[in-house]
One Martini backbone bead per residue (centre of mass of N, CA, C, O) as a GRO file, in nm:
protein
  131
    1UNK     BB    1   3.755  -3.417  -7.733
    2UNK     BB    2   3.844  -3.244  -8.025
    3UNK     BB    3   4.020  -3.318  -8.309
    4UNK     BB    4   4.247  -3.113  -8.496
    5UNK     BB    5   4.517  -3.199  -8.667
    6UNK     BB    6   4.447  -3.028  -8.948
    7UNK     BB    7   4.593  -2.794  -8.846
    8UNK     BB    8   4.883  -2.832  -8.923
    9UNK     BB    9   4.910  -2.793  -9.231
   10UNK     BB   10   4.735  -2.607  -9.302
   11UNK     BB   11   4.734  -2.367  -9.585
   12UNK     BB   12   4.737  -2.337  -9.903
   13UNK     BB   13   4.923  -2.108 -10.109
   14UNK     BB   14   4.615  -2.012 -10.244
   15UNK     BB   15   4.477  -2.023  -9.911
   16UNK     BB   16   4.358  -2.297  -9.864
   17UNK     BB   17   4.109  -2.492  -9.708
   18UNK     BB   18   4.021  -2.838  -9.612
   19UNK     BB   19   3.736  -2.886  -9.319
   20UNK     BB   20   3.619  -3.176  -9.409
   21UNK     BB   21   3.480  -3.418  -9.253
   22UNK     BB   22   3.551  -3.400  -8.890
   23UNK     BB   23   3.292  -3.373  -8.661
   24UNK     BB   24   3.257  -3.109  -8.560
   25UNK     BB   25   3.108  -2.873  -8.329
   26UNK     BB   26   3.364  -2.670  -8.320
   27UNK     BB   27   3.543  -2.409  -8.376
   28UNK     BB   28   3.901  -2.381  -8.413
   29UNK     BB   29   4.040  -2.134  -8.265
   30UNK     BB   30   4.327  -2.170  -8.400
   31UNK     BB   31   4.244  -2.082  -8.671
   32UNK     BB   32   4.182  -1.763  -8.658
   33UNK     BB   33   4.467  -1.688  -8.554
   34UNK     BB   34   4.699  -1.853  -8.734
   35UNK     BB   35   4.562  -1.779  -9.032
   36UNK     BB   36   4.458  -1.487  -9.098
   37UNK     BB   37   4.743  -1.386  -9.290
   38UNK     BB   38   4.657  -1.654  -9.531
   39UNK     BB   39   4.305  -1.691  -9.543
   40UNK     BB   40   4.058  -1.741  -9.848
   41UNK     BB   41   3.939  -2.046  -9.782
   42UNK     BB   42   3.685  -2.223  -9.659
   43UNK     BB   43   3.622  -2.531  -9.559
   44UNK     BB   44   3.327  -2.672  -9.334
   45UNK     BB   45   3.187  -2.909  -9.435
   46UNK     BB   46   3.026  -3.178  -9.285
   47UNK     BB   47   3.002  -3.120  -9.040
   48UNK     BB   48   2.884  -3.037  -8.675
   49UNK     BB   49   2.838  -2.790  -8.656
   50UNK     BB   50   2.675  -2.502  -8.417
   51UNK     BB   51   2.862  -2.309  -8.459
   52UNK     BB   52   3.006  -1.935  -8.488
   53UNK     BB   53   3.262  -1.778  -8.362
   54UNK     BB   54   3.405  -1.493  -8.314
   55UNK     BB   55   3.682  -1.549  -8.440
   56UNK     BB   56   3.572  -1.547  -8.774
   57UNK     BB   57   3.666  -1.233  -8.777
   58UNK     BB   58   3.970  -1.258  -8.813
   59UNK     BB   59   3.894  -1.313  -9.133
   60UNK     BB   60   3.970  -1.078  -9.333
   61UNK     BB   61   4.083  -1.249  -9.601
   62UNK     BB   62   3.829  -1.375  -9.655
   63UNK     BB   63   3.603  -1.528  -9.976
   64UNK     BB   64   3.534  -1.831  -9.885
   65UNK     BB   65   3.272  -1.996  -9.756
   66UNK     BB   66   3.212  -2.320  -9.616
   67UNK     BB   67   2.892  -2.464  -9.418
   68UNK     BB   68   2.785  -2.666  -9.530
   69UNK     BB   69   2.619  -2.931  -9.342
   70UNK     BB   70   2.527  -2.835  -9.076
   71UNK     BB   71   2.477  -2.722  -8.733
   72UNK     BB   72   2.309  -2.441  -8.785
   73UNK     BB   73   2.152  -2.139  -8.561
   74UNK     BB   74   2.351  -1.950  -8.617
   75UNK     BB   75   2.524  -1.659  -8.668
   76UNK     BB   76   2.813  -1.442  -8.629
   77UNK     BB   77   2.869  -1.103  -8.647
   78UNK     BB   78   3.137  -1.122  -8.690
   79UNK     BB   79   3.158  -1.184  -8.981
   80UNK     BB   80   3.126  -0.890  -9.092
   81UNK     BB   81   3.470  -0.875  -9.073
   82UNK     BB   82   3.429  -1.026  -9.316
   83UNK     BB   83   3.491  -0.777  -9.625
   84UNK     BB   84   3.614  -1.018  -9.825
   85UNK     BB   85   3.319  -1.157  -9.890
   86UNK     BB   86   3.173  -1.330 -10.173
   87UNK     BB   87   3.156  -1.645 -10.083
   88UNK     BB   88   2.841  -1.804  -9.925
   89UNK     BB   89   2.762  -2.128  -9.728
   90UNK     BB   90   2.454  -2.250  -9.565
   91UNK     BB   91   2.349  -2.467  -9.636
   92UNK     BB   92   2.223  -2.729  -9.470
   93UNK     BB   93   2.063  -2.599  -9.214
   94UNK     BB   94   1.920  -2.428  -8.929
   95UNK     BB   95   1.856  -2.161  -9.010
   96UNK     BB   96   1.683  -1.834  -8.952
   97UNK     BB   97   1.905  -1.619  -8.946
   98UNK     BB   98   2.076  -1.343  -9.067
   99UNK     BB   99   2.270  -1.086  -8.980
  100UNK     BB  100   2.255  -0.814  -9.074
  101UNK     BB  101   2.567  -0.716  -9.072
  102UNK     BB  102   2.671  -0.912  -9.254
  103UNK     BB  103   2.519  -0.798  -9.505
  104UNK     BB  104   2.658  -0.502  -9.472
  105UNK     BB  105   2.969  -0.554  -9.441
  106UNK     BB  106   2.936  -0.723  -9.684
  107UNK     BB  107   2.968  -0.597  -9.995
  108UNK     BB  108   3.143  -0.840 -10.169
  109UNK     BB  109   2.883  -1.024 -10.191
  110UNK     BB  110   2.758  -1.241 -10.469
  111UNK     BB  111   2.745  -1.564 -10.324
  112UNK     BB  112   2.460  -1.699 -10.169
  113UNK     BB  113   2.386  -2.057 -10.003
  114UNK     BB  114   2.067  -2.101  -9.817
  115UNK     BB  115   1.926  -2.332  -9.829
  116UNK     BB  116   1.821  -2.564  -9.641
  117UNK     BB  117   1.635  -2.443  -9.367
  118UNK     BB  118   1.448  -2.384  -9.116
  119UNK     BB  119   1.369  -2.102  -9.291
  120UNK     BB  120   1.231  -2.070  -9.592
  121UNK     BB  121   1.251  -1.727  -9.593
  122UNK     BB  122   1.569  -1.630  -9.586
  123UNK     BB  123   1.607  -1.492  -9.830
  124UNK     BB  124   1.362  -1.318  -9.787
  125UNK     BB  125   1.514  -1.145  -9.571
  126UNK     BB  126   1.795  -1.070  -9.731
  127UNK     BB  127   1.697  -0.908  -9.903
  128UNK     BB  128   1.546  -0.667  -9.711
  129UNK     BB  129   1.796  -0.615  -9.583
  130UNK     BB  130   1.940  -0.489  -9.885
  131UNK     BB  131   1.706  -0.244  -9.931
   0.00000   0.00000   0.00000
């Protein structure tokens, strides 16, 4: 069982959460519930997360996702639920591809860090997928 201690801290006034390096396997359920209507920025970088549930759609008003750093092998399509993310990190990880919804939903998506991934041409995906 993982312990998540660092959520009880909650978000800084100005939105912001730093769970960074806390060896996470799986996002915390609690996160996306519990922070929804005033989570803007969210590092979850260094841990070893392996997914990113479904429940990542609740952060409606998240501006700013750090994954880089994990195992990650897939993006969940519920992302594109955040529709105010600008700035997206998910370098150094095992990503294959990020689904297409997430890419089309995200509109305002404009700084997006995909380097060092299981499949080197991800970014040119990314691109075919905008186009």
């Amino acid at each position: 069982m993982e312990e998540y201690d660092d959520l009880d801290q909650g978000p800084k006034e100005d939105g912001s959460f730093n769970l960074s390096y806390n060896d996470w396997h799986v996002l915390p359920f609690d996160l996306c519930q519990k922070y929804s209507d005033r989570l803007l920025y969210l590092n979850l970088s260094n841990n070893n997360l392996e997914e990113i549930t479904e429940e990542i759609g609740n952060l409606i008003l998240l501006k700013e996702l750090n994954l880089s750093h994990n195992n990650l092998k897939k993006i969940n399509e519920a992302m594109g639920k955040c529709i105010r993310l600008r700035k997206l990190d998910v370098s150094h990880n095992q990503l294959i591809s990020i689904p297409e919804k997430v890419i089309s939903q995200c509109k305002f998506l404009e700084v997006h860090y995909i380097s060092r991934n299981e499949k080197e041409d991800l970014m040119f995906g990314m691109i075919q997928q905008c186009l």
